[in-house]
Amino acid sequence: MNGWLWAATVLLAVGFGPVVWGVATGPVGRRVVAQNFGTSAVCLVMLLLAQGYQRPSYTDLSLVLAVLGPVGTLVYARLLADDLSSTGPHTDALTAAAALATTAVVTAVCTAAGPGRAMVKLLATGALLVAGNVIASRAVSGGYRGAEVSHG
């Protein structure tokens, strides 16, 4: 077992316990926030496993998850808008934690991968993951509630 696999194991153990607890208990707002954070954790674990097992296909799965995960959270935020409180759940700490973890993992994996196509894919995955997490967290916490939607 190499260091990449150890890091994936630690991230999965530390990150996924609170996610399961958050998704299984509490109000709807906390469940949606936990689901969003879980997507980020699984995406980062897939990047570490891709490096640990030398399987580029895991990076592709991580890229797809970085795109679809926040979209799922936005769908939940839209469908459960009435159930989410007017102030919304507090997402700042988890969003910052996800952004810091993403930056650390992507930087480490990019350093190991070296320049090339793999690095571009890793940087795109990291950027999509951070941007998607920020946008989805903002939507869940009520940041876009006052926005008008045109039906034209």
PDB file of N, CA, C and O in Angstrom, residues 32 35-36 39 64-79 128-129 131-133 135-137 139-140:
ATOM      1  N   VAL A  32     -28.859  18.127   2.608  1.00  0.00           N
ATOM      2  CA  VAL A  32     -28.426  18.543   1.276  1.00  0.00           C
ATOM      3  C   VAL A  32     -26.977  19.030   1.312  1.00  0.00           C
ATOM      4  O   VAL A  32     -26.190  18.719   0.414  1.00  0.00           O
ATOM      5  N   GLN A  35     -24.767  15.999   1.533  1.00  0.00           N
ATOM      6  CA  GLN A  35     -24.692  15.322   0.236  1.00  0.00           C
ATOM      7  C   GLN A  35     -23.709  16.042  -0.676  1.00  0.00           C
ATOM      8  O   GLN A  35     -22.914  15.415  -1.377  1.00  0.00           O
ATOM      9  N   ASN A  36     -23.734  17.359  -0.679  1.00  0.00           N
ATOM     10  CA  ASN A  36     -22.818  18.144  -1.502  1.00  0.00           C
ATOM     11  C   ASN A  36     -21.369  17.917  -1.071  1.00  0.00           C
ATOM     12  O   ASN A  36     -20.484  17.735  -1.901  1.00  0.00           O
ATOM     13  N   THR A  39     -20.094  14.474  -2.160  1.00  0.00           N
ATOM     14  CA  THR A  39     -19.672  14.448  -3.554  1.00  0.00           C
ATOM     15  C   THR A  39     -18.231  14.918  -3.687  1.00  0.00           C
ATOM     16  O   THR A  39     -17.434  14.318  -4.402  1.00  0.00           O
ATOM     17  N   VAL A  64     -16.236  13.509 -14.154  1.00  0.00           N
ATOM     18  CA  VAL A  64     -17.685  13.408 -14.349  1.00  0.00           C
ATOM     19  C   VAL A  64     -18.425  13.728 -13.050  1.00  0.00           C
ATOM     20  O   VAL A  64     -19.423  14.456 -13.052  1.00  0.00           O
ATOM     21  N   LEU A  65     -17.919  13.218 -11.924  1.00  0.00           N
ATOM     22  CA  LEU A  65     -18.550  13.483 -10.637  1.00  0.00           C
ATOM     23  C   LEU A  65     -18.449  14.959 -10.253  1.00  0.00           C
ATOM     24  O   LEU A  65     -19.371  15.511  -9.653  1.00  0.00           O
ATOM     25  N   ALA A  66     -17.340  15.616 -10.617  1.00  0.00           N
ATOM     26  CA  ALA A  66     -17.183  17.042 -10.330  1.00  0.00           C
ATOM     27  C   ALA A  66     -18.201  17.879 -11.100  1.00  0.00           C
ATOM     28  O   ALA A  66     -18.589  18.964 -10.659  1.00  0.00           O
ATOM     29  N   VAL A  67     -18.650  17.379 -12.248  1.00  0.00           N
ATOM     30  CA  VAL A  67     -19.664  18.091 -13.030  1.00  0.00           C
ATOM     31  C   VAL A  67     -21.072  17.758 -12.526  1.00  0.00           C
ATOM     32  O   VAL A  67     -21.890  18.658 -12.304  1.00  0.00           O
ATOM     33  N   LEU A  68     -21.353  16.482 -12.326  1.00  0.00           N
ATOM     34  CA  LEU A  68     -22.715  16.062 -12.002  1.00  0.00           C
ATOM     35  C   LEU A  68     -23.091  16.236 -10.530  1.00  0.00           C
ATOM     36  O   LEU A  68     -24.267  16.410 -10.222  1.00  0.00           O
ATOM     37  N   GLY A  69     -22.129  16.188  -9.629  1.00  0.00           N
ATOM     38  CA  GLY A  69     -22.422  16.315  -8.201  1.00  0.00           C
ATOM     39  C   GLY A  69     -23.082  17.640  -7.835  1.00  0.00           C
ATOM     40  O   GLY A  69     -24.164  17.650  -7.228  1.00  0.00           O
ATOM     41  N   PRO A  70     -22.473  18.768  -8.199  1.00  0.00           N
ATOM     42  CA  PRO A  70     -23.115  20.048  -7.897  1.00  0.00           C
ATOM     43  C   PRO A  70     -24.454  20.235  -8.616  1.00  0.00           C
ATOM     44  O   PRO A  70     -25.356  20.872  -8.083  1.00  0.00           O
ATOM     45  N   VAL A  71     -24.585  19.665  -9.797  1.00  0.00           N
ATOM     46  CA  VAL A  71     -25.862  19.753 -10.516  1.00  0.00           C
ATOM     47  C   VAL A  71     -26.951  19.045  -9.712  1.00  0.00           C
ATOM     48  O   VAL A  71     -28.069  19.549  -9.568  1.00  0.00           O
ATOM     49  N   GLY A  72     -26.629  17.889  -9.151  1.00  0.00           N
ATOM     50  CA  GLY A  72     -27.585  17.183  -8.300  1.00  0.00           C
ATOM     51  C   GLY A  72     -27.963  17.990  -7.075  1.00  0.00           C
ATOM     52  O   GLY A  72     -29.125  18.024  -6.670  1.00  0.00           O
ATOM     53  N   THR A  73     -26.983  18.654  -6.480  1.00  0.00           N
ATOM     54  CA  THR A  73     -27.269  19.499  -5.319  1.00  0.00           C
ATOM     55  C   THR A  73     -28.166  20.672  -5.710  1.00  0.00           C
ATOM     56  O   THR A  73     -29.080  21.038  -4.958  1.00  0.00           O
ATOM     57  N   LEU A  74     -27.932  21.249  -6.878  1.00  0.00           N
ATOM     58  CA  LEU A  74     -28.785  22.350  -7.343  1.00  0.00           C
ATOM     59  C   LEU A  74     -30.213  21.873  -7.592  1.00  0.00           C
ATOM     60  O   LEU A  74     -31.173  22.600  -7.311  1.00  0.00           O
ATOM     61  N   VAL A  75     -30.361  20.667  -8.091  1.00  0.00           N
ATOM     62  CA  VAL A  75     -31.708  20.099  -8.291  1.00  0.00           C
ATOM     63  C   VAL A  75     -32.405  19.930  -6.946  1.00  0.00           C
ATOM     64  O   VAL A  75     -33.568  20.302  -6.779  1.00  0.00           O
ATOM     65  N   TYR A  76     -31.676  19.377  -5.962  1.00  0.00           N
ATOM     66  CA  TYR A  76     -32.249  19.239  -4.618  1.00  0.00           C
ATOM     67  C   TYR A  76     -32.621  20.597  -4.039  1.00  0.00           C
ATOM     68  O   TYR A  76     -33.677  20.755  -3.428  1.00  0.00           O
ATOM     69  N   ALA A  77     -31.753  21.580  -4.213  1.00  0.00           N
ATOM     70  CA  ALA A  77     -32.024  22.912  -3.674  1.00  0.00           C
ATOM     71  C   ALA A  77     -33.278  23.509  -4.311  1.00  0.00           C
ATOM     72  O   ALA A  77     -34.074  24.169  -3.641  1.00  0.00           O
ATOM     73  N   ARG A  78     -33.464  23.267  -5.586  1.00  0.00           N
ATOM     74  CA  ARG A  78     -34.640  23.789  -6.283  1.00  0.00           C
ATOM     75  C   ARG A  78     -35.908  23.050  -5.844  1.00  0.00           C
ATOM     76  O   ARG A  78     -36.929  23.667  -5.555  1.00  0.00           O
ATOM     77  N   LEU A  79     -35.841  21.718  -5.778  1.00  0.00           N
ATOM     78  CA  LEU A  79     -37.019  20.937  -5.420  1.00  0.00           C
ATOM     79  C   LEU A  79     -37.408  21.095  -3.955  1.00  0.00           C
ATOM     80  O   LEU A  79     -38.578  21.004  -3.610  1.00  0.00           O
ATOM     81  N   LEU A 128     -13.576  22.706 -11.475  1.00  0.00           N
ATOM     82  CA  LEU A 128     -15.005  22.388 -11.503  1.00  0.00           C
ATOM     83  C   LEU A 128     -15.525  22.010 -10.127  1.00  0.00           C
ATOM     84  O   LEU A 128     -16.636  22.386  -9.755  1.00  0.00           O
ATOM     85  N   LEU A 129     -14.717  21.292  -9.372  1.00  0.00           N
ATOM     86  CA  LEU A 129     -15.141  20.861  -8.042  1.00  0.00           C
ATOM     87  C   LEU A 129     -15.285  22.043  -7.099  1.00  0.00           C
ATOM     88  O   LEU A 129     -16.289  22.160  -6.384  1.00  0.00           O
ATOM     89  N   ALA A 131     -15.607  25.343  -7.945  1.00  0.00           N
ATOM     90  CA  ALA A 131     -16.658  26.244  -8.428  1.00  0.00           C
ATOM     91  C   ALA A 131     -18.046  25.647  -8.203  1.00  0.00           C
ATOM     92  O   ALA A 131     -18.970  26.338  -7.754  1.00  0.00           O
ATOM     93  N   GLY A 132     -18.201  24.369  -8.506  1.00  0.00           N
ATOM     94  CA  GLY A 132     -19.495  23.721  -8.310  1.00  0.00           C
ATOM     95  C   GLY A 132     -19.898  23.677  -6.856  1.00  0.00           C
ATOM     96  O   GLY A 132     -21.065  23.886  -6.514  1.00  0.00           O
ATOM     97  N   ASN A 133     -18.930  23.426  -5.981  1.00  0.00           N
ATOM     98  CA  ASN A 133     -19.228  23.374  -4.551  1.00  0.00           C
ATOM     99  C   ASN A 133     -19.641  24.745  -4.034  1.00  0.00           C
ATOM    100  O   ASN A 133     -20.584  24.871  -3.247  1.00  0.00           O
ATOM    101  N   ILE A 135     -20.977  27.264  -5.788  1.00  0.00           N
ATOM    102  CA  ILE A 135     -22.285  27.630  -6.356  1.00  0.00           C
ATOM    103  C   ILE A 135     -23.409  26.826  -5.697  1.00  0.00           C
ATOM    104  O   ILE A 135     -24.443  27.384  -5.317  1.00  0.00           O
ATOM    105  N   ALA A 136     -23.208  25.522  -5.542  1.00  0.00           N
ATOM    106  CA  ALA A 136     -24.246  24.691  -4.928  1.00  0.00           C
ATOM    107  C   ALA A 136     -24.457  25.063  -3.459  1.00  0.00           C
ATOM    108  O   ALA A 136     -25.597  25.132  -2.993  1.00  0.00           O
ATOM    109  N   SER A 137     -23.388  25.321  -2.738  1.00  0.00           N
ATOM    110  CA  SER A 137     -23.520  25.721  -1.329  1.00  0.00           C
ATOM    111  C   SER A 137     -24.245  27.045  -1.208  1.00  0.00           C
ATOM    112  O   SER A 137     -25.075  27.238  -0.313  1.00  0.00           O
ATOM    113  N   ALA A 139     -26.453  28.227  -3.306  1.00  0.00           N
ATOM    114  CA  ALA A 139     -27.863  27.997  -3.626  1.00  0.00           C
ATOM    115  C   ALA A 139     -28.600  27.344  -2.466  1.00  0.00           C
ATOM    116  O   ALA A 139     -29.734  27.714  -2.158  1.00  0.00           O
ATOM    117  N   VAL A 140     -27.960  26.390  -1.801  1.00  0.00           N
ATOM    118  CA  VAL A 140     -28.597  25.699  -0.681  1.00  0.00           C
ATOM    119  C   VAL A 140     -28.792  26.640   0.493  1.00  0.00           C
ATOM    120  O   VAL A 140     -29.804  26.580   1.194  1.00  0.00           O
TER     121      VAL A 140
END
